[in-house]
Amino acid sequence: MKCLVYASFACIDFSENDLAQLATDAAARNAESGVTGYLYFDDGRFMQYIEGEAWAIDLLIGRIERDTRHTIKRVVMDNDLETRRFPTWHMQWLKQGSLVNIRLEHILHSFLLLKTAHTSRYSMLEARVWQLVDKIADRHGN
């Protein structure tokens, strides 16, 4: 298995309904291929964490890269994985309100700003990304 985290810019305006439909559609497709993870959107930027069998993640990221509604700025992590962190989330849409409850809203916003900036300093943050992923998993009981 493997996991992947990427940050991207939206190329269109996404309403709350658009984001809900995106998450619903993704969850249905991901369930068929055994992919789990979450999607976060803030201020025209996406961050997505996905996990599953390597072939399924590779197919999914190929489809994501071809999606014209956004442009991937950076793949942050693409690592092997032994145990799923989100076994029941085929695609959980993390809204800001849920992040306030676990005190992550400012951390994820700062992460997105850094990950989409024109800088090479992003490699220093891989450990921090894992901390975020683990904290979200711990707080949501997965």
mmCIF file of C-alpha atoms in Angstrom:
data_model
loop_
_atom_site.group_PDB
_atom_site.id
_atom_site.type_symbol
_atom_site.label_atom_id
_atom_site.label_comp_id
_atom_site.label_asym_id
_atom_site.label_seq_id
_atom_site.Cartn_x
_atom_site.Cartn_y
_atom_site.Cartn_z
ATOM 1 C CA MET A 1 0.000 0.000 0.000
ATOM 2 C CA LYS A 2 0.948 3.608 -0.341
ATOM 3 C CA CYS A 3 -0.265 7.081 0.508
ATOM 4 C CA LEU A 4 -0.030 10.371 -1.289
ATOM 5 C CA VAL A 5 -0.610 14.000 -0.313
ATOM 6 C CA TYR A 6 -0.887 16.816 -2.823
ATOM 7 C CA ALA A 7 -1.732 20.500 -2.858
ATOM 8 C CA SER A 8 -3.494 22.174 -5.775
ATOM 9 C CA PHE A 9 -5.098 25.416 -6.941
ATOM 10 C CA ALA A 10 -8.737 25.531 -8.019
ATOM 11 C CA CYS A 11 -9.216 26.712 -11.610
ATOM 12 C CA ILE A 12 -12.922 27.359 -11.103
ATOM 13 C CA ASP A 13 -15.018 28.691 -8.250
ATOM 14 C CA PHE A 14 -16.259 25.890 -5.999
ATOM 15 C CA SER A 15 -19.459 26.392 -4.043
ATOM 16 C CA GLU A 16 -20.221 24.429 -0.917
ATOM 17 C CA ASN A 17 -22.584 22.274 -3.005
ATOM 18 C CA ASP A 18 -19.851 21.685 -5.604
ATOM 19 C CA LEU A 19 -17.460 20.514 -2.894
ATOM 20 C CA ALA A 20 -20.080 18.250 -1.338
ATOM 21 C CA GLN A 21 -20.795 16.679 -4.749
ATOM 22 C CA LEU A 22 -17.069 16.300 -5.448
ATOM 23 C CA ALA A 23 -16.588 14.445 -2.158
ATOM 24 C CA THR A 24 -19.661 12.259 -2.726
ATOM 25 C CA ASP A 25 -18.579 11.300 -6.249
ATOM 26 C CA ALA A 26 -15.009 10.645 -5.117
ATOM 27 C CA ALA A 27 -16.182 8.487 -2.219
ATOM 28 C CA ALA A 28 -18.224 6.299 -4.559
ATOM 29 C CA ARG A 29 -15.323 5.821 -6.993
ATOM 30 C CA ASN A 30 -12.799 5.305 -4.210
ATOM 31 C CA ALA A 31 -14.952 2.645 -2.536
ATOM 32 C CA GLU A 32 -14.814 0.617 -5.749
ATOM 33 C CA SER A 33 -10.999 0.703 -5.834
ATOM 34 C CA GLY A 34 -10.348 0.518 -2.085
ATOM 35 C CA VAL A 35 -8.975 4.056 -1.734
ATOM 36 C CA THR A 36 -9.510 6.045 1.461
ATOM 37 C CA GLY A 37 -8.562 9.538 2.589
ATOM 38 C CA TYR A 38 -9.763 13.096 2.909
ATOM 39 C CA LEU A 39 -10.086 16.363 1.039
ATOM 40 C CA TYR A 40 -9.597 19.839 2.459
ATOM 41 C CA PHE A 41 -10.406 23.069 0.586
ATOM 42 C CA ASP A 42 -9.675 26.626 1.672
ATOM 43 C CA ASP A 43 -9.370 29.886 -0.234
ATOM 44 C CA GLY A 44 -9.102 28.285 -3.674
ATOM 45 C CA ARG A 45 -6.600 25.630 -2.583
ATOM 46 C CA PHE A 46 -7.004 21.908 -2.098
ATOM 47 C CA MET A 47 -5.057 19.475 0.019
ATOM 48 C CA GLN A 48 -5.861 15.804 -0.389
ATOM 49 C CA TYR A 49 -4.563 12.731 1.404
ATOM 50 C CA ILE A 50 -5.232 9.359 -0.264
ATOM 51 C CA GLU A 51 -4.205 5.832 0.700
ATOM 52 C CA GLY A 52 -4.669 2.407 -0.824
ATOM 53 C CA GLU A 53 -3.005 -0.179 -3.019
ATOM 54 C CA ALA A 54 -0.233 1.345 -5.133
ATOM 55 C CA TRP A 55 -1.972 0.585 -8.435
ATOM 56 C CA ALA A 56 -5.197 2.246 -7.220
ATOM 57 C CA ILE A 57 -3.377 5.371 -5.999
ATOM 58 C CA ASP A 58 -1.421 5.617 -9.260
ATOM 59 C CA LEU A 59 -4.632 5.372 -11.310
ATOM 60 C CA LEU A 60 -6.382 7.896 -9.084
ATOM 61 C CA ILE A 61 -3.598 10.472 -9.137
ATOM 62 C CA GLY A 62 -3.503 10.162 -12.925
ATOM 63 C CA ARG A 63 -7.231 10.971 -13.042
ATOM 64 C CA ILE A 64 -6.766 13.807 -10.544
ATOM 65 C CA GLU A 65 -3.931 15.295 -12.625
ATOM 66 C CA ARG A 66 -6.187 15.320 -15.715
ATOM 67 C CA ASP A 67 -9.056 17.054 -13.889
ATOM 68 C CA THR A 68 -9.236 20.578 -15.351
ATOM 69 C CA ARG A 69 -11.052 21.997 -12.314
ATOM 70 C CA HIS A 70 -7.732 22.369 -10.509
ATOM 71 C CA THR A 71 -3.983 22.342 -11.089
ATOM 72 C CA ILE A 72 -1.690 20.295 -8.876
ATOM 73 C CA LYS A 73 1.008 22.558 -7.528
ATOM 74 C CA ARG A 74 2.963 19.961 -5.638
ATOM 75 C CA VAL A 75 2.851 16.301 -4.620
ATOM 76 C CA VAL A 76 4.028 16.591 -1.052
ATOM 77 C CA MET A 77 4.368 12.936 -0.139
ATOM 78 C CA ASP A 78 4.243 9.693 -2.076
ATOM 79 C CA ASN A 79 5.219 7.013 0.423
ATOM 80 C CA ASP A 80 4.782 3.331 1.165
ATOM 81 C CA LEU A 81 2.217 2.601 3.846
ATOM 82 C CA GLU A 82 1.726 -0.447 6.050
ATOM 83 C CA THR A 83 -1.499 0.470 7.840
ATOM 84 C CA ARG A 84 -4.359 2.687 6.742
ATOM 85 C CA ARG A 85 -4.945 5.771 8.804
ATOM 86 C CA PHE A 86 -8.516 6.312 7.491
ATOM 87 C CA PRO A 87 -9.985 2.862 6.780
ATOM 88 C CA THR A 88 -13.600 4.061 6.772
ATOM 89 C CA TRP A 89 -13.192 7.343 4.870
ATOM 90 C CA HIS A 90 -13.497 6.664 1.149
ATOM 91 C CA MET A 91 -13.381 10.440 0.770
ATOM 92 C CA GLN A 92 -14.064 12.568 3.787
ATOM 93 C CA TRP A 93 -14.504 16.256 3.091
ATOM 94 C CA LEU A 94 -12.946 18.107 6.004
ATOM 95 C CA LYS A 95 -14.721 21.409 6.476
ATOM 96 C CA GLN A 96 -13.241 24.264 8.438
ATOM 97 C CA GLY A 97 -15.808 23.767 11.195
ATOM 98 C CA SER A 98 -14.608 20.230 11.855
ATOM 99 C CA LEU A 99 -11.007 21.419 11.882
ATOM 100 C CA VAL A 100 -11.777 24.062 14.489
ATOM 101 C CA ASN A 101 -12.927 21.251 16.763
ATOM 102 C CA ILE A 102 -9.530 19.574 16.515
ATOM 103 C CA ARG A 103 -7.544 22.850 16.329
ATOM 104 C CA LEU A 104 -6.102 22.278 12.871
ATOM 105 C CA GLU A 105 -7.677 25.038 10.809
ATOM 106 C CA HIS A 106 -4.720 27.430 11.011
ATOM 107 C CA ILE A 107 -2.168 24.670 10.567
ATOM 108 C CA LEU A 108 -3.759 23.368 7.364
ATOM 109 C CA HIS A 109 -4.242 26.883 5.987
ATOM 110 C CA SER A 110 -0.564 27.692 6.615
ATOM 111 C CA PHE A 111 0.436 24.371 5.103
ATOM 112 C CA LEU A 112 -1.533 25.107 1.943
ATOM 113 C CA LEU A 113 0.011 28.553 1.626
ATOM 114 C CA LEU A 114 3.500 27.140 1.952
ATOM 115 C CA LYS A 115 2.879 24.179 -0.324
ATOM 116 C CA THR A 116 1.527 26.326 -3.111
ATOM 117 C CA ALA A 117 4.174 29.044 -2.788
ATOM 118 C CA HIS A 118 7.141 29.244 -5.120
ATOM 119 C CA THR A 119 9.739 27.918 -2.712
ATOM 120 C CA SER A 120 11.982 24.918 -2.241
ATOM 121 C CA ARG A 121 11.621 24.872 1.560
ATOM 122 C CA TYR A 122 8.669 22.462 1.401
ATOM 123 C CA SER A 123 10.876 19.378 1.771
ATOM 124 C CA MET A 124 11.487 20.290 5.417
ATOM 125 C CA LEU A 125 7.828 19.790 6.249
ATOM 126 C CA GLU A 126 7.322 16.092 5.549
ATOM 127 C CA ALA A 127 7.461 15.192 9.247
ATOM 128 C CA ARG A 128 4.928 17.950 9.972
ATOM 129 C CA VAL A 129 2.607 16.592 7.291
ATOM 130 C CA TRP A 130 2.708 13.159 8.944
ATOM 131 C CA GLN A 131 1.884 14.780 12.281
ATOM 132 C CA LEU A 132 -1.156 16.451 10.698
ATOM 133 C CA VAL A 133 -2.351 13.235 9.084
ATOM 134 C CA ASP A 134 -1.914 11.307 12.318
ATOM 135 C CA LYS A 135 -3.637 13.984 14.400
ATOM 136 C CA ILE A 136 -6.648 14.002 12.102
ATOM 137 C CA ALA A 137 -6.769 10.191 12.239
ATOM 138 C CA ASP A 138 -6.495 10.167 16.038
ATOM 139 C CA ARG A 139 -9.171 12.809 16.553
ATOM 140 C CA HIS A 140 -11.656 11.120 14.263
ATOM 141 C CA GLY A 141 -11.327 7.662 15.807
ATOM 142 C CA ASN A 142 -9.886 5.809 12.809
#
